[in-house]
Tab-separated table of C-alpha atoms and ligand atoms in Angstrom:
chain	number	residue	atom	x	y	z
A	1	MET	CA	-7.275	-86.828	35.698
A	2	LYS	CA	-5.219	-86.278	31.868
A	3	ARG	CA	-5.747	-82.971	31.631
A	4	TYR	CA	-4.080	-81.974	35.394
A	5	ALA	CA	-1.407	-83.950	34.623
A	6	GLY	CA	0.990	-81.574	32.942
A	7	LEU	CA	-0.132	-79.224	35.447
A	8	PHE	CA	0.692	-81.052	38.380
A	9	ALA	CA	4.074	-81.805	36.872
A	10	ALA	CA	4.492	-78.570	36.986
A	11	ILE	CA	3.560	-77.963	40.502
A	12	LEU	CA	5.828	-80.305	41.349
A	13	ALA	CA	9.059	-79.636	39.436
A	14	PHE	CA	8.041	-76.064	40.802
A	15	ALA	CA	7.531	-77.582	44.486
A	16	PHE	CA	10.870	-79.600	44.174
A	17	GLY	CA	12.597	-76.665	42.051
A	18	MET	CA	13.478	-78.733	38.882
A	19	PRO	CA	13.042	-77.089	35.538
A	20	VAL	CA	9.991	-77.239	34.077
A	21	LEU	CA	11.275	-76.546	30.587
A	22	ALA	CA	14.304	-78.275	28.656
A	23	GLN	CA	17.114	-75.755	29.527
A	24	ALA	CA	17.892	-73.349	26.753
A	25	PRO	CA	21.668	-74.107	25.446
A	26	ILE	CA	24.498	-71.909	25.739
A	27	VAL	CA	25.612	-70.039	23.219
A	28	ILE	CA	28.674	-69.183	21.927
A	29	LYS	CA	29.685	-66.623	19.399
A	30	PHE	CA	33.053	-67.093	17.691
A	31	SER	CA	34.141	-64.803	15.471
A	32	HIS	CA	36.515	-64.582	13.204
A	33	VAL	CA	38.320	-63.296	9.705
A	34	VAL	CA	39.664	-65.453	7.197
A	35	SER	CA	37.742	-67.697	4.660
A	36	PRO	CA	35.861	-70.911	5.789
A	37	ASP	CA	37.959	-72.541	3.520
A	38	ALA	CA	41.344	-71.269	5.493
A	39	PRO	CA	43.015	-73.248	8.625
A	40	LYS	CA	41.030	-71.116	10.894
A	41	GLY	CA	37.858	-71.402	9.059
A	42	LYS	CA	38.215	-75.179	9.200
A	43	ALA	CA	39.297	-75.377	12.258
A	44	SER	CA	36.722	-73.682	14.325
A	45	LEU	CA	33.568	-75.691	12.916
A	46	TYR	CA	36.016	-78.755	13.644
A	47	PHE	CA	36.016	-77.084	17.131
A	48	LYS	CA	31.666	-76.662	16.643
A	49	GLN	CA	31.412	-80.013	16.457
A	50	LEU	CA	33.384	-81.501	19.199
A	51	ALA	CA	32.235	-78.726	21.702
A	52	GLU	CA	28.424	-79.550	20.624
A	53	LYS	CA	29.450	-83.298	21.163
A	54	TYR	CA	31.672	-83.024	24.347
A	55	THR	CA	29.086	-80.590	25.658
A	56	ASN	CA	25.911	-83.261	24.712
A	57	GLY	CA	24.689	-79.999	23.251
A	58	ARG	CA	24.296	-77.756	26.510
A	59	VAL	CA	26.869	-75.836	24.279
A	60	GLN	CA	26.034	-74.366	20.950
A	61	ILE	CA	28.754	-72.151	18.551
A	62	GLU	CA	27.662	-70.423	16.036
A	63	VAL	CA	30.695	-69.810	13.966
A	64	TYR	CA	30.562	-66.608	11.726
A	65	PRO	CA	33.501	-66.190	9.731
A	66	ASN	CA	35.165	-64.103	6.791
A	67	SER	CA	34.523	-60.738	9.171
A	68	SER	CA	30.879	-61.199	8.991
A	69	LEU	CA	30.373	-59.602	12.529
A	70	TYR	CA	32.958	-58.224	13.680
A	71	LYS	CA	36.486	-56.995	11.720
A	72	ASP	CA	39.893	-57.163	13.315
A	73	LYS	CA	39.988	-54.742	15.920
A	74	GLU	CA	36.106	-54.943	16.794
A	75	GLU	CA	36.650	-58.206	17.601
A	76	LEU	CA	39.114	-57.604	20.598
A	77	GLU	CA	36.589	-54.441	22.022
A	78	ALA	CA	33.140	-57.059	21.048
A	79	LEU	CA	35.627	-59.932	23.101
A	80	GLN	CA	35.865	-57.797	26.704
A	81	LEU	CA	32.603	-56.595	26.154
A	82	GLY	CA	31.016	-59.903	26.367
A	83	SER	CA	29.737	-59.552	23.312
A	84	VAL	CA	31.078	-62.226	21.577
A	85	GLN	CA	32.490	-65.116	23.358
A	86	LEU	CA	35.622	-66.721	20.998
A	87	LEU	CA	38.062	-65.897	18.307
A	88	ALA	CA	41.432	-66.480	17.555
A	89	PRO	CA	43.431	-63.363	16.339
A	90	SER	CA	46.587	-63.099	14.863
A	91	ILE	CA	48.805	-62.014	18.249
A	92	SER	CA	50.439	-59.454	15.669
A	93	LYS	CA	46.696	-57.800	16.147
A	94	PHE	CA	46.872	-57.824	20.347
A	95	SER	CA	48.836	-53.837	20.629
A	96	PRO	CA	45.304	-52.523	20.984
A	97	LEU	CA	44.476	-54.565	24.194
A	98	GLY	CA	47.310	-52.547	25.662
A	99	VAL	CA	49.753	-55.914	25.871
A	100	LYS	CA	52.674	-54.823	23.692
A	101	GLU	CA	54.423	-57.830	24.022
A	102	PHE	CA	53.832	-59.933	21.903
A	103	ASP	CA	54.126	-57.551	18.880
A	104	VAL	CA	57.892	-59.640	19.857
A	105	PHE	CA	56.748	-62.488	18.116
A	106	ASP	CA	56.620	-60.472	15.056
A	107	LEU	CA	60.896	-60.218	15.242
A	108	PRO	CA	62.525	-60.891	11.779
A	109	PHE	CA	62.926	-64.570	11.472
A	110	LEU	CA	62.870	-64.840	15.409
A	111	MET	CA	60.566	-68.360	14.195
A	112	SER	CA	60.786	-68.703	10.975
A	113	ASP	CA	60.873	-72.607	11.097
A	114	ASP	CA	57.759	-74.886	13.028
A	115	SER	CA	61.045	-76.202	15.558
A	116	HIS	CA	61.501	-72.771	17.207
A	117	ALA	CA	57.692	-71.738	17.114
A	118	ARG	CA	56.821	-74.789	18.767
A	119	GLN	CA	58.775	-74.728	21.035
A	120	MET	CA	58.525	-70.524	22.138
A	121	MET	CA	54.885	-70.986	22.115
A	122	ALA	CA	55.188	-74.493	24.889
A	123	SER	CA	57.822	-72.779	26.872
A	124	PRO	CA	56.709	-71.505	30.777
A	125	MET	CA	57.239	-67.873	29.447
A	126	MET	CA	54.244	-67.818	27.464
A	127	ASP	CA	52.404	-68.462	30.657
A	128	GLU	CA	53.897	-64.815	32.190
A	129	LEU	CA	52.039	-62.943	29.002
A	130	ASN	CA	48.959	-65.390	29.309
A	131	LYS	CA	48.656	-63.812	32.457
A	132	LYS	CA	48.541	-59.939	30.326
A	133	LEU	CA	46.491	-60.869	28.813
A	134	GLU	CA	44.356	-62.259	31.829
A	135	ALA	CA	44.842	-58.904	33.160
A	136	LYS	CA	42.991	-57.279	30.286
A	137	GLY	CA	40.093	-60.202	30.920
A	138	VAL	CA	41.097	-61.757	27.824
A	139	SER	CA	42.098	-65.541	28.642
A	140	PRO	CA	44.067	-67.908	25.983
A	141	LEU	CA	43.065	-71.077	25.467
A	142	ALA	CA	45.390	-72.380	23.124
A	143	TYR	CA	47.698	-71.342	20.684
A	144	TRP	CA	47.385	-72.171	16.735
A	145	ASP	CA	50.299	-71.968	14.230
A	146	ASN	CA	49.632	-70.996	11.087
A	147	GLY	CA	52.932	-71.420	9.937
A	148	ALA	CA	55.524	-69.374	8.119
A	149	ILE	CA	54.839	-65.971	5.995
A	150	VAL	CA	55.845	-65.063	2.426
A	151	TYR	CA	55.996	-61.320	0.707
A	152	THR	CA	53.536	-60.528	-2.360
A	153	ALA	CA	53.788	-57.608	-4.369
A	154	ASN	CA	53.078	-55.902	-7.982
A	155	ARG	CA	56.993	-56.106	-7.805
A	156	ALA	CA	59.637	-58.368	-7.195
A	157	LEU	CA	61.012	-58.593	-4.401
A	158	ILE	CA	64.413	-60.599	-4.054
A	159	TRP	CA	66.522	-58.264	-2.505
A	160	PRO	CA	65.740	-55.740	0.411
A	161	ASP	CA	65.944	-52.700	-1.310
A	162	ASP	CA	62.938	-53.825	-4.084
A	163	PHE	CA	61.023	-52.555	-1.292
A	164	ARG	CA	61.711	-48.919	-1.392
A	165	GLY	CA	58.856	-46.731	-1.801
A	166	LEU	CA	56.720	-49.337	-2.039
A	167	LYS	CA	53.106	-48.760	0.408
A	168	MET	CA	52.494	-52.208	2.309
A	169	ARG	CA	49.602	-53.403	4.390
A	170	ILE	CA	50.758	-53.999	7.529
A	171	GLN	CA	47.999	-56.349	10.647
A	172	GLY	CA	49.323	-53.921	13.128
A	173	GLY	CA	52.002	-53.892	16.233
A	174	LYS	CA	55.575	-51.259	16.717
A	175	VAL	CA	57.507	-54.186	15.406
A	176	TYR	CA	55.448	-55.091	12.018
A	177	ASP	CA	55.835	-51.226	11.703
A	178	ALA	CA	59.671	-50.827	12.074
A	179	VAL	CA	60.098	-54.173	9.982
A	180	THR	CA	58.429	-52.045	6.946
A	181	ARG	CA	60.141	-48.982	7.508
A	182	GLU	CA	63.908	-50.318	7.782
A	183	LEU	CA	63.248	-52.120	3.977
A	184	GLY	CA	62.746	-48.839	2.362
A	185	ALA	CA	58.485	-49.834	2.433
A	186	LEU	CA	55.843	-47.069	3.780
A	187	PRO	CA	53.504	-49.613	6.239
A	188	GLN	CA	49.738	-49.050	6.358
A	189	ILE	CA	47.530	-51.001	9.212
A	190	LEU	CA	44.123	-52.413	7.838
A	191	PRO	CA	42.046	-54.935	8.587
A	192	PHE	CA	41.883	-58.192	7.144
A	193	SER	CA	38.653	-57.508	5.422
A	194	ALA	CA	39.986	-54.781	3.371
A	195	VAL	CA	43.151	-56.313	1.484
A	196	TYR	CA	42.055	-57.502	-1.230
A	197	GLN	CA	40.369	-54.391	-2.506
A	198	ALA	CA	43.008	-52.260	-1.438
A	199	LEU	CA	45.616	-54.725	-3.299
A	200	GLN	CA	43.089	-54.536	-6.498
A	201	THR	CA	42.751	-51.217	-6.091
A	202	GLY	CA	46.403	-49.967	-5.637
A	203	VAL	CA	45.578	-48.468	-2.387
A	204	VAL	CA	48.800	-50.331	-1.287
A	205	ASP	CA	51.260	-52.174	-3.504
A	206	GLY	CA	51.390	-55.378	-1.342
A	207	GLU	CA	51.283	-57.134	2.195
A	208	ASP	CA	52.919	-60.072	3.548
A	209	ASN	CA	50.272	-63.706	4.410
A	210	VAL	CA	50.381	-66.853	5.163
A	211	PRO	CA	50.111	-69.109	1.515
A	212	SER	CA	46.434	-69.984	2.429
A	213	ASN	CA	45.727	-66.726	2.653
A	214	ILE	CA	47.030	-65.547	-0.421
A	215	LEU	CA	44.828	-68.335	-1.741
A	216	THR	CA	42.027	-68.464	-0.046
A	217	GLN	CA	41.347	-64.190	-0.198
A	218	LYS	CA	42.120	-64.496	-3.735
A	219	PHE	CA	45.282	-62.190	-3.395
A	220	TYR	CA	47.146	-63.868	-5.979
A	221	GLU	CA	44.564	-62.414	-8.699
A	222	VAL	CA	45.848	-58.609	-7.894
A	223	GLN	CA	49.298	-59.704	-6.972
A	224	LYS	CA	51.944	-60.316	-9.483
A	225	HIS	CA	54.684	-61.421	-7.325
A	226	LEU	CA	55.161	-63.697	-3.791
A	227	THR	CA	58.265	-64.227	-2.503
A	228	VAL	CA	58.901	-67.045	0.090
A	229	SER	CA	61.103	-65.406	2.556
A	230	TYR	CA	59.861	-67.125	5.783
A	231	HIS	CA	60.255	-64.058	7.383
A	232	SER	CA	57.857	-64.133	10.457
A	233	ARG	CA	54.846	-66.285	11.494
A	234	LEU	CA	51.129	-66.362	12.222
A	235	THR	CA	50.395	-67.215	14.973
A	236	TYR	CA	46.406	-66.981	16.097
A	237	ALA	CA	45.152	-67.130	19.931
A	238	LEU	CA	42.057	-68.609	20.174
A	239	ILE	CA	40.526	-66.367	23.212
A	240	THR	CA	37.688	-66.446	25.310
A	241	ASN	CA	35.822	-63.436	27.819
A	242	LYS	CA	37.562	-64.693	31.177
A	243	THR	CA	34.687	-63.824	32.945
A	244	PHE	CA	32.716	-65.653	30.533
A	245	TRP	CA	34.873	-68.843	30.542
A	246	ALA	CA	34.667	-68.645	34.750
A	247	SER	CA	31.143	-68.416	34.884
A	248	LEU	CA	30.284	-72.212	32.968
A	249	PRO	CA	29.251	-75.131	34.836
A	250	PRO	CA	32.690	-76.620	35.607
A	251	ASP	CA	31.530	-80.231	33.686
A	252	VAL	CA	30.389	-77.755	29.882
A	253	ARG	CA	33.940	-76.044	30.391
A	254	GLU	CA	35.599	-79.565	30.729
A	255	GLY	CA	33.994	-80.498	27.592
A	256	LEU	CA	34.860	-77.534	25.633
A	257	ASP	CA	38.931	-77.452	27.480
A	258	ARG	CA	38.308	-81.117	25.950
A	259	ALA	CA	37.013	-79.819	22.258
A	260	VAL	CA	40.151	-76.892	22.260
A	261	LYS	CA	42.457	-79.662	22.607
A	262	GLU	CA	41.327	-81.831	19.442
A	263	SER	CA	40.605	-78.530	17.375
A	264	THR	CA	44.216	-77.138	18.043
A	265	THR	CA	45.915	-80.619	17.157
A	266	PHE	CA	43.774	-80.684	13.565
A	267	PHE	CA	44.274	-77.006	13.436
A	268	ASN	CA	48.310	-77.423	13.708
A	269	ALA	CA	48.344	-80.426	11.007
A	270	THR	CA	45.570	-78.826	8.845
A	271	ALA	CA	47.628	-75.704	8.719
A	272	ALA	CA	50.526	-77.137	7.836
A	273	LYS	CA	48.729	-78.835	4.525
A	274	ASP	CA	46.657	-76.403	3.642
A	275	ASN	CA	50.177	-73.872	2.726
A	276	ALA	CA	51.818	-76.123	0.936
A	277	ASP	CA	48.695	-76.927	-0.920
A	278	ALA	CA	48.364	-73.325	-1.852
A	279	LEU	CA	51.873	-72.160	-2.801
A	280	GLU	CA	51.540	-74.927	-5.257
A	281	LYS	CA	47.863	-73.297	-6.316
A	282	VAL	CA	48.561	-69.874	-6.639
A	283	LYS	CA	51.957	-71.271	-8.661
A	284	ALA	CA	49.342	-73.235	-10.825
A	285	SER	CA	47.582	-70.414	-11.082
A	286	GLY	CA	50.267	-68.590	-13.476
A	287	LYS	CA	48.892	-65.516	-11.441
A	288	THR	CA	51.301	-64.524	-9.214
A	289	GLU	CA	54.909	-65.653	-10.219
A	290	VAL	CA	56.481	-67.503	-7.508
A	291	HIS	CA	60.236	-66.443	-5.978
A	292	TYR	CA	62.499	-68.735	-3.557
A	293	LEU	CA	65.688	-66.672	-1.811
A	294	SER	CA	68.790	-67.687	-2.905
A	295	GLU	CA	71.308	-67.893	0.024
A	296	ALA	CA	73.087	-65.027	-0.996
A	297	GLU	CA	69.695	-62.981	-0.944
A	298	ARG	CA	68.423	-64.400	2.654
A	299	LYS	CA	71.074	-63.421	4.275
A	300	ALA	CA	71.259	-59.881	2.861
A	301	TRP	CA	66.905	-59.987	4.597
A	302	ILE	CA	68.875	-61.020	7.645
A	303	ALA	CA	71.786	-58.534	7.361
A	304	LYS	CA	69.151	-55.991	6.671
A	305	LEU	CA	66.598	-56.682	9.248
A	306	MET	CA	68.149	-57.490	12.308
A	307	PRO	CA	69.145	-54.190	13.018
A	308	VAL	CA	65.180	-53.942	14.166
A	309	HIS	CA	66.026	-56.488	16.728
A	310	THR	CA	68.370	-53.813	18.318
A	311	GLU	CA	65.454	-51.076	17.921
A	312	MET	CA	63.205	-52.913	19.783
A	313	GLN	CA	65.544	-53.543	22.624
A	314	ALA	CA	63.551	-49.922	23.971
A	315	ARG	CA	60.420	-50.821	23.290
A	316	PHE	CA	60.549	-54.455	24.728
A	317	GLY	CA	64.297	-53.942	27.098
A	318	LYS	CA	67.386	-56.040	25.744
A	319	GLU	CA	66.340	-58.944	28.904
A	320	PHE	CA	63.240	-59.332	27.341
A	321	ILE	CA	64.275	-59.977	23.845
A	322	GLU	CA	66.571	-62.348	24.916
A	323	ARG	CA	64.250	-64.398	27.336
A	324	ILE	CA	62.155	-64.745	23.960
A	325	TYR	CA	65.252	-65.708	22.143
A	326	LYS	CA	66.497	-68.688	24.651
A	327	ALA	CA	62.955	-69.851	24.617
A	328	SER	CA	62.084	-70.332	21.609
A	329	GLY	CA	66.129	-71.268	20.745
A	330	PHE	CA	66.999	-68.347	18.700
A	331	THR	CA	70.448	-67.514	18.147
A	332	PRO	CA	71.345	-64.037	16.315
A	333	PRO	CA	73.018	-64.876	13.025
A	334	GLN	CA	76.882	-63.293	13.111
A	335	THR	CA	76.310	-61.092	9.707
B	1	LIG	C1	45.977	-60.931	8.654
B	1	LIG	O1	45.275	-59.981	8.873
B	1	LIG	O2	46.392	-61.118	7.588
B	1	LIG	C2	45.641	-61.955	9.012
B	1	LIG	O3	45.775	-62.153	10.881
B	1	LIG	C3	44.287	-62.713	8.919
B	1	LIG	C4	44.426	-63.879	10.043
B	1	LIG	O4	43.376	-64.344	10.390
B	1	LIG	O5	44.334	-64.801	9.259
């Protein structure tokens, strides 16, 4: 009788439409380009833990750090094709998606302090920009603010003229390009995974980034100077494939939404602390000299770079830029 019990249960299950086998978990691949020890690396692992818990194991998150699955540009293509389900790229890398509006956030000194950045990300203008991403098959789930960025190079960058003739790695985007050219340097787009070697071999002379990336990717070992310029910001968008997200059972999506929310709070707190600690560690390493700008030097940087704001009116429209100023609480400085 026992021999037939399993068969009998299977027939019953089949007859009543019940699954015979336990359902396989939904696998979500989360690819990113930074170290597991960087704020994004830590937040991706935190998200994995929460997401699996809140969905009672119905979702399994596979995290691929350090460009081990895809590099910068490839990961965006892979997301649109559905080969990967979650990414958290810098929004400065969105122009290959055909959404140029996100480049506006690279306007120099626009969101260079925390309060302007938080105000911008919470503003209704983000809904407008989010719709542009949705139209490309990409759904933004959250924005993760990795703080203000600094410059590194093998030359001390104190005055704007110090950039003259340097080859600088940039993340991408027309604004980034214009900023670098305005400083008299030569911009070169490189994927994050190629930066260390490019700095080491002299393919480029410098770059700009958050201190936590400079520390965890060891850029400070191959750069003699770091300037705390805080001229711009590194913001990530946690993005997913729109069709994939919409296909998830509502209760699973609910669990994931909760995990997204809590990971965002975790990320923002971690980033602020990690960047402050990283700057101290870079200083303590003795390998890179850290420079802080005086009031006069900072004013000279702002005076040099404000023309990029005017130049970019042709790209984004004056009205759009003014709405961004209003949304972020930015007042163009009188120079
Ligand atoms: C960079 O390319 O420098 C950064 O966007 C990398 C990252 O994701 O923090």
